[in-house]
mmCIF file of C-alpha atoms in Angstrom:
data_model
loop_
_atom_site.group_PDB
_atom_site.id
_atom_site.type_symbol
_atom_site.label_atom_id
_atom_site.label_comp_id
_atom_site.label_asym_id
_atom_site.label_seq_id
_atom_site.Cartn_x
_atom_site.Cartn_y
_atom_site.Cartn_z
ATOM 1 C CA MET A 133 0.164 0.233 0.093
ATOM 2 C CA ALA A 134 1.313 3.534 -1.083
ATOM 3 C CA GLU A 135 2.086 6.004 1.660
ATOM 4 C CA GLY A 136 -0.398 8.291 2.235
ATOM 5 C CA LEU A 137 0.685 12.555 1.753
ATOM 6 C CA ARG A 138 -0.086 12.561 5.509
ATOM 7 C CA GLU A 139 1.672 9.600 6.122
ATOM 8 C CA ARG A 140 4.645 11.128 5.036
ATOM 9 C CA LYS A 141 4.580 14.103 6.095
ATOM 10 C CA LYS A 142 4.654 12.771 9.641
ATOM 11 C CA ARG A 143 6.817 11.126 8.650
ATOM 12 C CA GLN A 144 8.521 13.829 7.503
ATOM 13 C CA THR A 145 8.171 16.218 10.598
ATOM 14 C CA ARG A 146 9.274 13.129 12.887
ATOM 15 C CA GLN A 147 12.819 12.506 10.656
ATOM 16 C CA TYR A 148 13.570 16.461 10.991
ATOM 17 C CA ILE A 149 12.901 16.533 14.678
ATOM 18 C CA SER A 150 15.179 14.032 15.005
ATOM 19 C CA ASP A 151 17.958 15.435 12.881
ATOM 20 C CA VAL A 152 17.358 18.540 14.919
ATOM 21 C CA ALA A 153 17.485 16.864 18.495
ATOM 22 C CA THR A 154 20.166 14.630 17.014
ATOM 23 C CA GLY A 155 22.496 17.872 16.568
ATOM 24 C CA LEU A 156 21.766 19.415 19.178
ATOM 25 C CA PHE A 157 23.085 16.796 21.216
ATOM 26 C CA LEU A 158 26.130 15.785 19.527
ATOM 27 C CA GLU A 159 26.896 19.513 19.694
ATOM 28 C CA ARG A 160 26.421 19.884 23.639
ATOM 29 C CA GLY A 161 25.704 16.343 25.111
ATOM 30 C CA PHE A 162 22.214 14.490 26.059
ATOM 31 C CA ASP A 163 21.602 16.359 29.208
ATOM 32 C CA ALA A 164 22.483 19.875 28.405
ATOM 33 C CA VAL A 165 19.878 20.043 26.013
ATOM 34 C CA THR A 166 16.225 19.986 27.105
ATOM 35 C CA VAL A 167 13.254 19.451 25.173
ATOM 36 C CA ALA A 168 12.127 23.039 24.936
ATOM 37 C CA GLU A 169 15.322 23.755 23.268
ATOM 38 C CA VAL A 170 14.755 21.004 20.713
ATOM 39 C CA ALA A 171 10.882 22.272 19.924
ATOM 40 C CA ASP A 172 12.477 25.452 19.447
ATOM 41 C CA ALA A 173 15.514 24.557 16.830
ATOM 42 C CA ALA A 174 12.762 22.242 14.956
ATOM 43 C CA ASP A 175 10.275 24.882 15.069
ATOM 44 C CA VAL A 176 7.281 22.834 16.439
ATOM 45 C CA SER A 177 5.673 22.990 20.025
ATOM 46 C CA VAL A 178 6.913 21.105 22.751
ATOM 47 C CA ASN A 179 3.647 19.208 22.425
ATOM 48 C CA THR A 180 4.535 18.172 18.581
ATOM 49 C CA VAL A 181 7.628 17.028 19.814
ATOM 50 C CA TYR A 182 6.130 14.747 22.579
ATOM 51 C CA ASN A 183 3.607 13.408 20.173
ATOM 52 C CA TYR A 184 6.543 11.939 18.538
ATOM 53 C CA PHE A 185 8.748 11.157 21.108
ATOM 54 C CA PRO A 186 7.321 9.732 24.622
ATOM 55 C CA ALA A 187 10.663 10.150 26.227
ATOM 56 C CA LYS A 188 14.094 13.107 25.108
ATOM 57 C CA GLU A 189 15.587 8.998 24.767
ATOM 58 C CA ASP A 190 13.834 8.509 21.693
ATOM 59 C CA LEU A 191 14.975 11.464 20.359
ATOM 60 C CA PHE A 192 18.481 10.369 20.513
ATOM 61 C CA LEU A 193 17.619 6.978 19.509
ATOM 62 C CA ASP A 194 14.866 6.918 17.074
ATOM 63 C CA ARG A 195 16.462 4.814 14.830
ATOM 64 C CA SER A 196 16.773 2.130 17.281
ATOM 65 C CA ARG A 197 12.805 0.849 16.030
ATOM 66 C CA GLY A 198 15.236 -1.194 13.265
ATOM 67 C CA VAL A 199 17.145 -2.904 16.207
ATOM 68 C CA VAL A 200 14.454 -3.858 18.110
ATOM 69 C CA ASP A 201 13.085 -7.092 16.147
ATOM 70 C CA ARG A 202 16.840 -7.512 14.192
ATOM 71 C CA LEU A 203 17.189 -10.695 15.077
ATOM 72 C CA ALA A 204 13.671 -12.159 15.347
ATOM 73 C CA ARG A 205 13.607 -10.915 11.544
ATOM 74 C CA TRP A 206 16.464 -12.448 10.587
ATOM 75 C CA VAL A 207 15.534 -16.250 12.464
ATOM 76 C CA ARG A 208 11.968 -15.541 10.656
ATOM 77 C CA GLY A 209 14.069 -14.742 7.351
ATOM 78 C CA ARG A 210 16.057 -17.746 7.490
ATOM 79 C CA GLU A 211 16.725 -19.483 3.804
ATOM 80 C CA LYS A 212 15.409 -23.066 3.622
ATOM 81 C CA GLY A 213 18.225 -25.527 5.866
ATOM 82 C CA GLU A 214 19.664 -22.799 7.529
ATOM 83 C CA SER A 215 19.688 -22.022 11.128
ATOM 84 C CA ALA A 216 18.589 -19.973 13.479
ATOM 85 C CA ALA A 217 22.817 -19.316 14.638
ATOM 86 C CA VAL A 218 23.900 -19.839 11.045
ATOM 87 C CA ALA A 219 21.219 -16.973 9.377
ATOM 88 C CA VAL A 220 22.250 -14.670 11.898
ATOM 89 C CA LEU A 221 25.958 -15.040 11.687
ATOM 90 C CA ARG A 222 24.825 -14.581 8.198
ATOM 91 C CA GLU A 223 23.642 -11.668 7.877
ATOM 92 C CA LEU A 224 25.937 -10.175 10.395
ATOM 93 C CA ARG A 225 28.578 -10.815 8.241
ATOM 94 C CA GLU A 226 27.165 -9.504 5.530
ATOM 95 C CA GLU A 227 26.259 -5.855 7.483
ATOM 96 C CA VAL A 228 29.979 -6.097 8.365
ATOM 97 C CA GLU A 229 31.614 -6.936 4.939
ATOM 98 C CA ALA A 230 29.377 -3.994 3.886
ATOM 99 C CA VAL A 231 30.590 -1.756 6.261
ATOM 100 C CA SER A 232 27.477 -0.274 7.339
ATOM 101 C CA PRO A 233 26.141 1.866 8.982
ATOM 102 C CA ARG A 234 23.228 -0.307 10.196
ATOM 103 C CA VAL A 235 26.028 -1.730 12.476
ATOM 104 C CA GLY A 236 28.005 1.297 13.512
ATOM 105 C CA LEU A 237 30.567 1.308 10.727
ATOM 106 C CA MET A 238 30.526 4.955 9.389
ATOM 107 C CA GLU A 239 32.542 7.901 10.140
ATOM 108 C CA GLY A 240 31.273 10.020 13.325
ATOM 109 C CA TYR A 241 29.580 6.797 14.854
ATOM 110 C CA ASP A 242 33.021 7.868 17.881
ATOM 111 C CA ARG A 243 30.554 11.125 18.300
ATOM 112 C CA PHE A 244 27.346 8.947 18.742
ATOM 113 C CA MET A 245 28.663 6.947 21.720
ATOM 114 C CA LYS A 246 30.656 8.921 23.007
ATOM 115 C CA VAL A 247 27.004 10.973 23.479
ATOM 116 C CA ILE A 248 25.625 7.674 24.796
ATOM 117 C CA HIS A 249 28.568 7.017 26.896
ATOM 118 C CA GLU A 250 28.267 10.248 28.834
ATOM 119 C CA ALA A 251 24.457 10.030 29.787
ATOM 120 C CA PRO A 252 23.510 7.861 32.181
ATOM 121 C CA ALA A 253 19.645 7.413 30.458
ATOM 122 C CA LEU A 254 20.976 7.162 27.407
ATOM 123 C CA ARG A 255 22.476 4.206 28.096
ATOM 124 C CA SER A 256 19.718 2.800 30.794
ATOM 125 C CA ARG A 257 18.025 2.934 27.257
ATOM 126 C CA LEU A 258 19.981 1.154 25.948
ATOM 127 C CA TRP A 259 20.292 -2.050 28.753
ATOM 128 C CA ALA A 260 16.293 -1.780 27.441
ATOM 129 C CA ILE A 261 16.586 -2.058 23.630
ATOM 130 C CA ALA A 262 19.223 -5.056 24.423
ATOM 131 C CA GLN A 263 16.567 -6.971 26.424
ATOM 132 C CA GLU A 264 13.712 -5.855 24.247
ATOM 133 C CA VAL A 265 15.943 -7.257 21.130
ATOM 134 C CA LEU A 266 16.509 -11.172 23.389
ATOM 135 C CA ASP A 267 12.696 -11.452 24.567
ATOM 136 C CA ASN A 268 11.673 -10.781 20.419
ATOM 137 C CA LEU A 269 14.754 -13.659 19.836
ATOM 138 C CA ASP A 270 13.106 -15.640 22.034
ATOM 139 C CA ASP A 271 9.716 -15.393 21.038
ATOM 140 C CA ALA A 272 10.329 -15.668 17.607
ATOM 141 C CA LEU A 273 12.461 -19.206 18.169
ATOM 142 C CA ARG A 274 9.242 -20.080 20.179
ATOM 143 C CA GLU A 275 6.978 -19.771 17.571
ATOM 144 C CA GLU A 276 9.245 -21.398 14.734
ATOM 145 C CA THR A 277 10.098 -24.286 16.323
ATOM 146 C CA GLY A 278 6.947 -24.646 18.162
ATOM 147 C CA ALA A 279 8.355 -25.065 21.782
ATOM 148 C CA ALA A 280 5.764 -25.252 24.916
ATOM 149 C CA ALA A 281 5.984 -22.377 26.742
ATOM 150 C CA ASP A 282 7.743 -24.434 29.914
ATOM 151 C CA ASP A 283 10.459 -25.278 27.545
ATOM 152 C CA PRO A 284 13.974 -23.725 28.465
ATOM 153 C CA LEU A 285 15.745 -24.578 24.956
ATOM 154 C CA PRO A 286 14.209 -21.702 22.762
ATOM 155 C CA THR A 287 16.435 -18.855 25.680
ATOM 156 C CA LEU A 288 19.133 -20.630 26.327
ATOM 157 C CA ILE A 289 19.372 -20.597 22.221
ATOM 158 C CA ALA A 290 18.370 -17.233 22.373
ATOM 159 C CA GLY A 291 21.180 -16.200 24.509
ATOM 160 C CA GLN A 292 23.857 -17.770 22.590
ATOM 161 C CA ILE A 293 23.045 -15.989 19.713
ATOM 162 C CA ASN A 294 22.694 -12.646 21.428
ATOM 163 C CA TRP A 295 25.467 -13.240 23.072
ATOM 164 C CA VAL A 296 27.568 -13.329 19.219
ATOM 165 C CA HIS A 297 25.470 -9.685 18.570
ATOM 166 C CA GLN A 298 25.747 -7.852 22.072
ATOM 167 C CA THR A 299 29.408 -8.048 20.772
ATOM 168 C CA VAL A 300 29.898 -7.206 17.963
ATOM 169 C CA MET A 301 27.892 -4.422 18.528
ATOM 170 C CA ALA A 302 30.232 -3.920 21.720
ATOM 171 C CA VAL A 303 33.734 -4.597 19.738
ATOM 172 C CA ILE A 304 32.410 -2.236 17.155
ATOM 173 C CA GLY A 305 31.521 0.539 19.787
ATOM 174 C CA ARG A 306 34.454 0.470 21.449
ATOM 175 C CA GLU A 307 36.806 0.569 17.850
ATOM 176 C CA MET A 308 34.612 3.067 16.538
ATOM 177 C CA MET A 309 35.157 5.342 19.565
ATOM 178 C CA ALA A 310 38.756 5.202 19.615
ATOM 179 C CA GLY A 311 38.910 6.538 16.579
ATOM 180 C CA ARG A 312 39.085 3.083 14.061
ATOM 181 C CA ASN A 313 39.107 3.713 10.105
ATOM 182 C CA PRO A 314 35.678 1.574 9.974
ATOM 183 C CA GLY A 315 37.233 -0.765 6.627
ATOM 184 C CA GLU A 316 40.219 -1.706 9.033
ATOM 185 C CA VAL A 317 37.002 -2.633 11.870
ATOM 186 C CA SER A 318 35.345 -4.223 9.958
ATOM 187 C CA ARG A 319 37.972 -6.234 8.530
ATOM 188 C CA GLU A 320 39.100 -7.256 12.364
ATOM 189 C CA VAL A 321 35.425 -8.130 13.157
ATOM 190 C CA LEU A 322 34.530 -10.797 10.738
ATOM 191 C CA VAL A 323 37.919 -12.430 12.421
ATOM 192 C CA LEU A 324 36.238 -11.964 15.392
ATOM 193 C CA LEU A 325 32.463 -13.742 14.052
ATOM 194 C CA ASP A 326 35.032 -17.115 13.068
ATOM 195 C CA ASP A 327 35.700 -17.178 16.391
ATOM 196 C CA MET A 328 32.680 -16.494 17.929
ATOM 197 C CA GLU A 329 30.942 -19.150 15.494
ATOM 198 C CA GLY A 330 33.902 -21.675 16.314
ATOM 199 C CA LEU A 331 32.379 -21.212 19.809
ATOM 200 C CA LEU A 332 28.892 -22.157 20.031
ATOM 201 C CA SER A 333 27.737 -25.929 20.457
ATOM 202 C CA GLU A 334 26.521 -27.972 17.568
ATOM 203 C CA LYS A 335 23.380 -27.812 19.431
ATOM 204 C CA VAL A 336 23.098 -24.020 18.937
ATOM 205 C CA LEU A 337 24.396 -24.396 15.142
ATOM 206 C CA ASN A 338 21.450 -27.314 14.284
ATOM 207 C CA TYR A 339 18.356 -25.705 16.162
ATOM 208 C CA ALA A 340 15.378 -24.217 14.247
ATOM 209 C CA VAL A 341 17.057 -25.374 11.077
ATOM 210 C CA ARG A 342 14.464 -24.228 8.152
ATOM 211 C CA ALA A 343 13.248 -27.652 6.938
ATOM 212 C CA ALA A 344 14.502 -27.574 3.067
ATOM 213 C CA GLU A 345 10.979 -28.485 1.315
#
């Protein structure tokens, strides 16, 4: 279904407010900028800001909406004959090899991470997002395998798969904050992914294989 004019204007307004806020946060720090200042800079009312962003943290972490279901989405979209873990490893490798901004491999990411590092509220929100990623992955594994509600295996497997994702994101964040070149970090993380795959058990690597037929 095509996006209507009203929906497009709302999306553009939301993106504009987020971009203005992010620029202010990068320049002055998260805690030093108020929602009222964001509204003034974006030439909208404070109520308009809150209509699009329920909390101040959402202004800076707006793009996290695409992260919370990332692992679950990759698992549900796995190829025939491919397990959940192997699908996530493949998708991660593709993102890292492409030096994708979606995994933090971009110039200027160090400034983004610095704002988060200096703001306890943002660090807390990131922890909550990480927990949501894990919960969504657990739910996806249960749905895909038909596991019973009291079966602990999907939770255990989700924890292992999430460990790979979290480790990759943490390493990229750390190296980009150190001012490293995205291409160099990409090559190192690809090696790291191979090492992590070698640490996963056969049970994890062969869990939730999509039927070939």
